mmCIF file of C-alpha atoms in Angstrom:
data_model
loop_
_atom_site.group_PDB
_atom_site.id
_atom_site.type_symbol
_atom_site.label_atom_id
_atom_site.label_comp_id
_atom_site.label_asym_id
_atom_site.label_seq_id
_atom_site.Cartn_x
_atom_site.Cartn_y
_atom_site.Cartn_z
ATOM 1 C CA SER A 45 -0.080 -0.190 0.143
ATOM 2 C CA ALA A 46 1.221 3.497 -0.194
ATOM 3 C CA THR A 47 2.515 5.435 2.605
ATOM 4 C CA ALA A 48 1.272 8.715 3.453
ATOM 5 C CA PRO A 49 3.866 11.379 2.595
ATOM 6 C CA ALA A 50 5.931 13.004 5.651
ATOM 7 C CA MET A 51 4.587 16.051 7.556
ATOM 8 C CA PRO A 52 6.955 18.783 7.142
ATOM 9 C CA PRO A 53 8.196 20.454 10.398
ATOM 10 C CA ILE A 54 5.921 23.250 12.059
ATOM 11 C CA GLN A 55 8.083 26.559 12.051
ATOM 12 C CA HIS A 56 7.057 29.406 14.018
ATOM 13 C CA THR A 57 7.801 33.051 12.786
ATOM 14 C CA PHE A 58 8.017 35.877 15.435
ATOM 15 C CA VAL A 59 7.993 39.513 14.827
ATOM 16 C CA ASN A 60 10.242 40.141 17.602
ATOM 17 C CA SER A 61 11.945 37.449 19.567
ATOM 18 C CA PRO A 62 11.877 37.283 23.514
ATOM 19 C CA ARG A 63 14.797 39.646 23.825
ATOM 20 C CA ASP A 64 13.214 42.271 21.561
ATOM 21 C CA ARG A 65 10.323 42.598 23.745
ATOM 22 C CA ALA A 66 11.565 42.840 27.686
ATOM 23 C CA PHE A 67 12.156 45.746 29.185
ATOM 24 C CA LYS A 68 14.507 45.806 32.324
ATOM 25 C CA PRO A 69 14.257 49.047 34.923
ATOM 26 C CA THR A 70 17.902 49.165 34.982
ATOM 27 C CA ASP A 71 18.204 50.148 31.508
ATOM 28 C CA TYR A 72 16.443 53.449 32.596
ATOM 29 C CA GLY A 73 18.487 53.522 35.807
ATOM 30 C CA ALA A 74 16.639 51.719 38.210
ATOM 31 C CA ASP A 75 18.625 49.907 41.158
ATOM 32 C CA PRO A 76 17.688 46.841 41.900
ATOM 33 C CA THR A 77 19.495 46.063 45.049
ATOM 34 C CA GLY A 78 16.054 47.382 47.357
ATOM 35 C CA THR A 79 18.051 49.940 48.885
ATOM 36 C CA ILE A 80 17.022 53.490 46.205
ATOM 37 C CA ASP A 81 13.797 55.190 45.269
ATOM 38 C CA CYS A 82 13.331 53.153 41.953
ATOM 39 C CA VAL A 83 9.661 54.415 41.261
ATOM 40 C CA GLY A 84 10.414 57.034 38.712
ATOM 41 C CA ALA A 85 12.857 54.597 36.573
ATOM 42 C CA LEU A 86 10.421 51.647 36.969
ATOM 43 C CA ARG A 87 7.425 54.272 35.701
ATOM 44 C CA ARG A 88 9.480 55.663 33.031
ATOM 45 C CA THR A 89 10.135 51.044 31.830
ATOM 46 C CA ILE A 90 6.386 50.655 31.621
ATOM 47 C CA GLU A 91 6.159 54.201 29.652
ATOM 48 C CA ALA A 92 8.949 52.720 27.103
ATOM 49 C CA MET A 93 7.018 48.935 27.125
ATOM 50 C CA VAL A 94 3.221 50.269 26.349
ATOM 51 C CA GLU A 95 4.620 53.180 23.724
ATOM 52 C CA SER A 96 6.556 49.975 21.699
ATOM 53 C CA SER A 97 3.540 49.140 20.226
ATOM 54 C CA SER A 98 3.487 52.152 17.945
ATOM 55 C CA GLY A 99 -0.373 52.839 18.947
ATOM 56 C CA SER A 100 -1.426 49.229 18.731
ATOM 57 C CA ARG A 101 -3.107 47.810 21.765
ATOM 58 C CA ASP A 102 -1.272 44.435 21.051
ATOM 59 C CA LEU A 103 2.175 44.799 22.923
ATOM 60 C CA GLY A 104 3.227 41.592 21.323
ATOM 61 C CA GLY A 105 4.347 39.501 24.443
ATOM 62 C CA ALA A 106 6.047 42.611 25.755
ATOM 63 C CA ILE A 107 8.054 41.668 29.469
ATOM 64 C CA LEU A 108 8.640 44.082 31.891
ATOM 65 C CA ASP A 109 10.974 41.968 32.829
ATOM 66 C CA LEU A 110 12.757 42.829 36.773
ATOM 67 C CA ALA A 111 15.598 40.248 36.176
ATOM 68 C CA GLY A 112 15.904 39.076 39.224
ATOM 69 C CA GLY A 113 16.138 42.639 41.181
ATOM 70 C CA LYS A 114 14.517 44.072 44.089
ATOM 71 C CA TYR A 115 13.178 47.603 43.793
ATOM 72 C CA LEU A 116 12.277 49.962 46.409
ATOM 73 C CA ILE A 117 9.336 52.267 45.190
ATOM 74 C CA SER A 118 8.161 55.522 47.431
ATOM 75 C CA GLU A 119 4.761 55.521 45.489
ATOM 76 C CA GLY A 120 2.493 52.420 43.329
ATOM 77 C CA LEU A 121 2.856 51.245 39.636
ATOM 78 C CA HIS A 122 0.495 51.069 37.146
ATOM 79 C CA ILE A 123 -0.412 49.542 33.568
ATOM 80 C CA PRO A 124 -2.323 51.593 32.407
ATOM 81 C CA PRO A 125 -5.440 50.552 30.425
ATOM 82 C CA GLY A 126 -5.754 50.291 26.302
ATOM 83 C CA TYR A 127 -2.918 47.756 26.365
ATOM 84 C CA ASP A 128 -3.174 44.163 25.802
ATOM 85 C CA ASN A 129 -0.437 40.766 25.767
ATOM 86 C CA LEU A 130 2.187 41.655 28.502
ATOM 87 C CA GLU A 131 3.920 40.230 31.440
ATOM 88 C CA ILE A 132 5.403 41.545 34.507
ATOM 89 C CA ARG A 133 7.470 38.840 35.893
ATOM 90 C CA ASP A 134 10.884 37.633 37.579
ATOM 91 C CA GLY A 135 11.673 40.177 40.503
ATOM 92 C CA THR A 136 10.592 42.004 44.446
ATOM 93 C CA LEU A 137 8.198 45.412 44.494
ATOM 94 C CA LEU A 138 8.797 46.919 47.784
ATOM 95 C CA ALA A 139 7.134 49.608 49.473
ATOM 96 C CA ALA A 140 9.063 52.137 50.881
ATOM 97 C CA ASN A 141 8.479 53.572 54.314
ATOM 98 C CA SER A 142 6.996 56.476 52.861
ATOM 99 C CA PHE A 143 4.364 54.517 50.296
ATOM 100 C CA PRO A 144 0.974 56.128 51.254
ATOM 101 C CA ARG A 145 -1.358 53.736 53.653
ATOM 102 C CA GLU A 146 -4.262 54.013 51.026
ATOM 103 C CA GLY A 147 -1.649 53.102 48.312
ATOM 104 C CA THR A 148 -1.594 50.044 45.863
ATOM 105 C CA VAL A 149 2.226 48.562 45.067
ATOM 106 C CA LEU A 150 0.986 47.032 41.344
ATOM 107 C CA THR A 151 -2.063 48.353 39.441
ATOM 108 C CA ILE A 152 -3.856 46.914 36.235
ATOM 109 C CA GLY A 153 -6.831 47.800 34.157
ATOM 110 C CA ASP A 154 -8.961 50.829 35.512
ATOM 111 C CA VAL A 155 -10.595 51.268 38.365
ATOM 112 C CA HIS A 156 -13.597 53.140 37.080
ATOM 113 C CA GLY A 157 -13.755 51.534 33.620
ATOM 114 C CA VAL A 158 -15.778 48.766 31.721
ATOM 115 C CA LYS A 159 -16.046 45.503 32.560
ATOM 116 C CA GLY A 160 -13.547 43.513 30.510
ATOM 117 C CA THR A 161 -12.267 46.598 28.405
ATOM 118 C CA ALA A 162 -9.090 47.904 30.333
ATOM 119 C CA ASN A 163 -6.589 45.163 29.273
ATOM 120 C CA LYS A 164 -6.477 41.528 27.660
ATOM 121 C CA ASN A 165 -4.011 38.629 28.226
ATOM 122 C CA ILE A 166 -2.219 40.174 31.531
ATOM 123 C CA ASN A 167 0.625 37.678 32.510
ATOM 124 C CA VAL A 168 2.017 38.393 36.474
ATOM 125 C CA MET A 169 4.355 35.508 37.270
ATOM 126 C CA SER A 170 7.571 34.959 39.137
ATOM 127 C CA LEU A 171 6.870 38.260 41.099
ATOM 128 C CA THR A 172 6.790 39.426 44.900
ATOM 129 C CA LEU A 173 4.775 41.897 45.623
ATOM 130 C CA ASP A 174 5.852 43.292 49.677
ATOM 131 C CA GLY A 175 3.579 46.047 50.856
ATOM 132 C CA GLY A 176 6.297 46.972 53.517
ATOM 133 C CA GLY A 177 3.634 46.765 56.101
ATOM 134 C CA ARG A 178 2.157 50.102 54.846
ATOM 135 C CA ALA A 179 0.342 49.327 51.325
ATOM 136 C CA ALA A 180 -3.374 48.519 51.304
ATOM 137 C CA ARG A 181 -3.251 46.550 48.399
ATOM 138 C CA ALA A 182 -0.496 44.347 46.674
ATOM 139 C CA LEU A 183 -2.400 43.756 43.840
ATOM 140 C CA GLY A 184 -5.038 44.980 42.178
ATOM 141 C CA VAL A 185 -6.414 44.285 38.410
ATOM 142 C CA PHE A 186 -9.433 45.856 37.322
ATOM 143 C CA HIS A 187 -12.001 45.617 34.198
ATOM 144 C CA CYS A 188 -9.708 43.548 32.808
ATOM 145 C CA GLN A 189 -10.182 40.177 30.295
ATOM 146 C CA TYR A 190 -8.200 36.792 30.469
ATOM 147 C CA VAL A 191 -5.457 37.228 33.220
ATOM 148 C CA ASN A 192 -2.927 34.505 34.343
ATOM 149 C CA ILE A 193 -1.488 35.363 38.414
ATOM 150 C CA GLY A 194 1.201 32.605 38.768
ATOM 151 C CA PRO A 195 3.194 30.260 39.249
ATOM 152 C CA SER A 196 5.814 31.858 42.221
ATOM 153 C CA PHE A 197 3.360 34.794 42.591
ATOM 154 C CA MET A 198 3.595 35.725 46.355
ATOM 155 C CA ALA A 199 2.144 38.839 47.840
ATOM 156 C CA TYR A 200 2.297 39.838 52.218
ATOM 157 C CA GLY A 201 2.511 43.232 53.771
ATOM 158 C CA PHE A 202 -0.590 44.543 53.345
ATOM 159 C CA HIS A 203 -3.083 45.806 55.156
ATOM 160 C CA GLN A 204 -6.616 45.409 52.873
ATOM 161 C CA TYR A 205 -6.065 43.192 50.213
ATOM 162 C CA GLY A 206 -3.289 41.322 48.601
ATOM 163 C CA VAL A 207 -4.842 40.524 45.707
ATOM 164 C CA GLN A 208 -8.216 42.618 44.554
ATOM 165 C CA MET A 209 -10.090 42.064 41.383
ATOM 166 C CA ASN A 210 -13.198 43.399 39.907
ATOM 167 C CA GLY A 211 -14.747 44.012 37.255
ATOM 168 C CA THR A 212 -12.152 40.753 35.469
ATOM 169 C CA GLY A 213 -13.197 37.971 33.269
ATOM 170 C CA GLY A 214 -11.231 34.873 32.444
ATOM 171 C CA CYS A 215 -8.816 34.746 35.769
ATOM 172 C CA TYR A 216 -6.136 32.059 36.985
ATOM 173 C CA ILE A 217 -4.673 32.716 40.694
ATOM 174 C CA HIS A 218 -3.019 29.527 41.066
ATOM 175 C CA HIS A 219 0.624 28.406 42.310
ATOM 176 C CA SER A 220 1.172 31.412 44.792
ATOM 177 C CA TRP A 221 1.487 32.767 48.524
ATOM 178 C CA MET A 222 0.262 35.283 50.218
ATOM 179 C CA GLY A 223 -0.770 36.359 53.948
ATOM 180 C CA GLU A 224 -1.178 40.017 55.293
ATOM 181 C CA GLU A 225 2.051 39.639 57.610
ATOM 182 C CA ALA A 226 5.077 39.015 56.204
ATOM 183 C CA PRO A 227 6.538 35.299 56.262
ATOM 184 C CA PHE A 228 8.405 34.207 59.425
ATOM 185 C CA THR A 229 6.608 37.321 61.428
ATOM 186 C CA PRO A 230 7.744 36.928 65.201
ATOM 187 C CA LYS A 231 4.351 35.469 67.057
ATOM 188 C CA SER A 232 3.232 37.881 69.761
ATOM 189 C CA SER A 233 2.979 35.929 73.528
ATOM 190 C CA ALA A 234 -0.083 38.291 73.565
ATOM 191 C CA GLY A 235 -1.823 35.838 71.215
ATOM 192 C CA ALA A 236 -3.357 36.317 67.364
ATOM 193 C CA PRO A 237 -2.248 39.678 65.683
ATOM 194 C CA ASN A 238 -5.469 42.226 64.555
ATOM 195 C CA LEU A 239 -5.479 41.351 61.216
ATOM 196 C CA THR A 240 -7.760 43.391 58.816
ATOM 197 C CA SER A 241 -7.456 41.760 55.223
ATOM 198 C CA SER A 242 -9.127 39.907 52.696
ATOM 199 C CA VAL A 243 -6.321 37.806 50.740
ATOM 200 C CA ILE A 244 -7.904 37.353 48.168
ATOM 201 C CA SER A 245 -10.690 39.196 46.868
ATOM 202 C CA LEU A 246 -13.083 38.232 43.639
ATOM 203 C CA GLU A 247 -15.714 41.255 43.778
ATOM 204 C CA GLY A 248 -18.913 42.621 42.096
ATOM 205 C CA SER A 249 -18.572 41.279 38.767
ATOM 206 C CA GLU A 250 -15.308 39.501 38.362
ATOM 207 C CA HIS A 251 -16.465 36.287 37.173
ATOM 208 C CA ASP A 252 -15.017 33.040 35.473
ATOM 209 C CA CYS A 253 -12.016 33.257 38.021
ATOM 210 C CA TYR A 254 -10.412 29.974 39.316
ATOM 211 C CA VAL A 255 -8.310 29.770 42.386
ATOM 212 C CA GLN A 256 -6.094 26.880 42.637
ATOM 213 C CA ASP A 257 -2.670 25.681 44.664
ATOM 214 C CA VAL A 258 -2.477 28.499 46.363
ATOM 215 C CA ILE A 259 -1.016 29.057 50.343
ATOM 216 C CA ILE A 260 -2.443 31.339 52.422
ATOM 217 C CA TRP A 261 -0.610 31.965 55.734
ATOM 218 C CA SER A 262 -2.275 34.961 57.632
ATOM 219 C CA GLY A 263 -5.502 37.591 56.824
ATOM 220 C CA ARG A 264 -9.163 38.630 57.932
ATOM 221 C CA ILE A 265 -10.470 36.662 55.292
ATOM 222 C CA GLY A 266 -8.509 34.283 52.992
ATOM 223 C CA LEU A 267 -10.618 34.227 50.053
ATOM 224 C CA ARG A 268 -14.099 36.240 49.305
ATOM 225 C CA SER A 269 -15.700 35.762 46.117
ATOM 226 C CA GLN A 270 -18.996 37.162 45.363
ATOM 227 C CA ASN A 271 -20.167 35.492 41.368
ATOM 228 C CA GLY A 272 -21.594 31.954 41.339
ATOM 229 C CA ALA A 273 -19.263 31.894 38.142
ATOM 230 C CA ASN A 274 -15.973 31.575 40.408
ATOM 231 C CA GLU A 275 -14.265 28.438 41.208
ATOM 232 C CA ILE A 276 -12.247 27.699 44.147
ATOM 233 C CA GLY A 277 -10.239 24.569 43.710
ATOM 234 C CA LEU A 278 -7.501 23.837 46.841
ATOM 235 C CA VAL A 279 -6.806 26.807 48.925
ATOM 236 C CA LEU A 280 -4.605 25.526 52.006
ATOM 237 C CA ARG A 281 -4.344 27.939 54.926
ATOM 238 C CA VAL A 282 -0.854 27.093 56.573
ATOM 239 C CA CYS A 283 -1.598 29.222 59.607
ATOM 240 C CA ILE A 284 -5.183 28.872 60.979
ATOM 241 C CA LYS A 285 -4.940 30.369 64.257
ATOM 242 C CA ASP A 286 -3.748 33.754 62.493
ATOM 243 C CA LEU A 287 -6.370 33.890 59.659
ATOM 244 C CA GLN A 288 -10.094 34.238 61.178
ATOM 245 C CA SER A 289 -12.293 32.887 57.888
ATOM 246 C CA GLY A 290 -11.578 30.775 55.543
ATOM 247 C CA CYS A 291 -13.669 31.337 52.309
ATOM 248 C CA ILE A 292 -16.761 33.343 52.062
ATOM 249 C CA PHE A 293 -19.232 33.494 49.183
ATOM 250 C CA SER A 294 -21.804 35.946 49.181
ATOM 251 C CA ASP A 295 -23.924 37.904 46.543
ATOM 252 C CA SER A 296 -23.163 41.336 47.955
#
């Protein structure tokens, strides 16, 4: 019988190489040691990244690449609405002692936007957000679509939210670690601390969000979900005595 002809190898063509799409804060004057305020340099890096698309929403897989550095910031950073297909990864953002108490370490999207329209196809991975015990939120994601958080995402040192999401559809939070207190915080002999945060908050019109393989070690509420379309997999509470409520599901 006749033998089917061999299929040619699959070839992929990229407009830009990954190296072309990586934007590193050190190239814009940032100090990667965590000792000097780098908020200006990081904002310049973000500006260069979003302007690289020459007016298109699609950033072509652009990467805000922290390259293993630790960056001190006195104010929050913002990925503005209107840009899609990008990553933030591989380093630490640390809130300085002067960081505003109501500030957010990293915001993606538009707090006042329309559901699912701000940003699309966002990837946050191998990233640590340290609120320094001052920031209200570590990560806020608002009115986006298709957002991946993890693996190796860590957030701590906040007093309101570790991850706050509202108006976003198609989100995946996985293989991450979060807690209101910093890891290895000494325990007080006076008993449990006065914890105030909702570590993961899936609010309002936040829908089709899947949370899986997340460790939460401290907070007032571990996870709050207000939409029945969200799905919760394994959320492990490491220190139950430091987590006053586990998961809360409600419609308000």
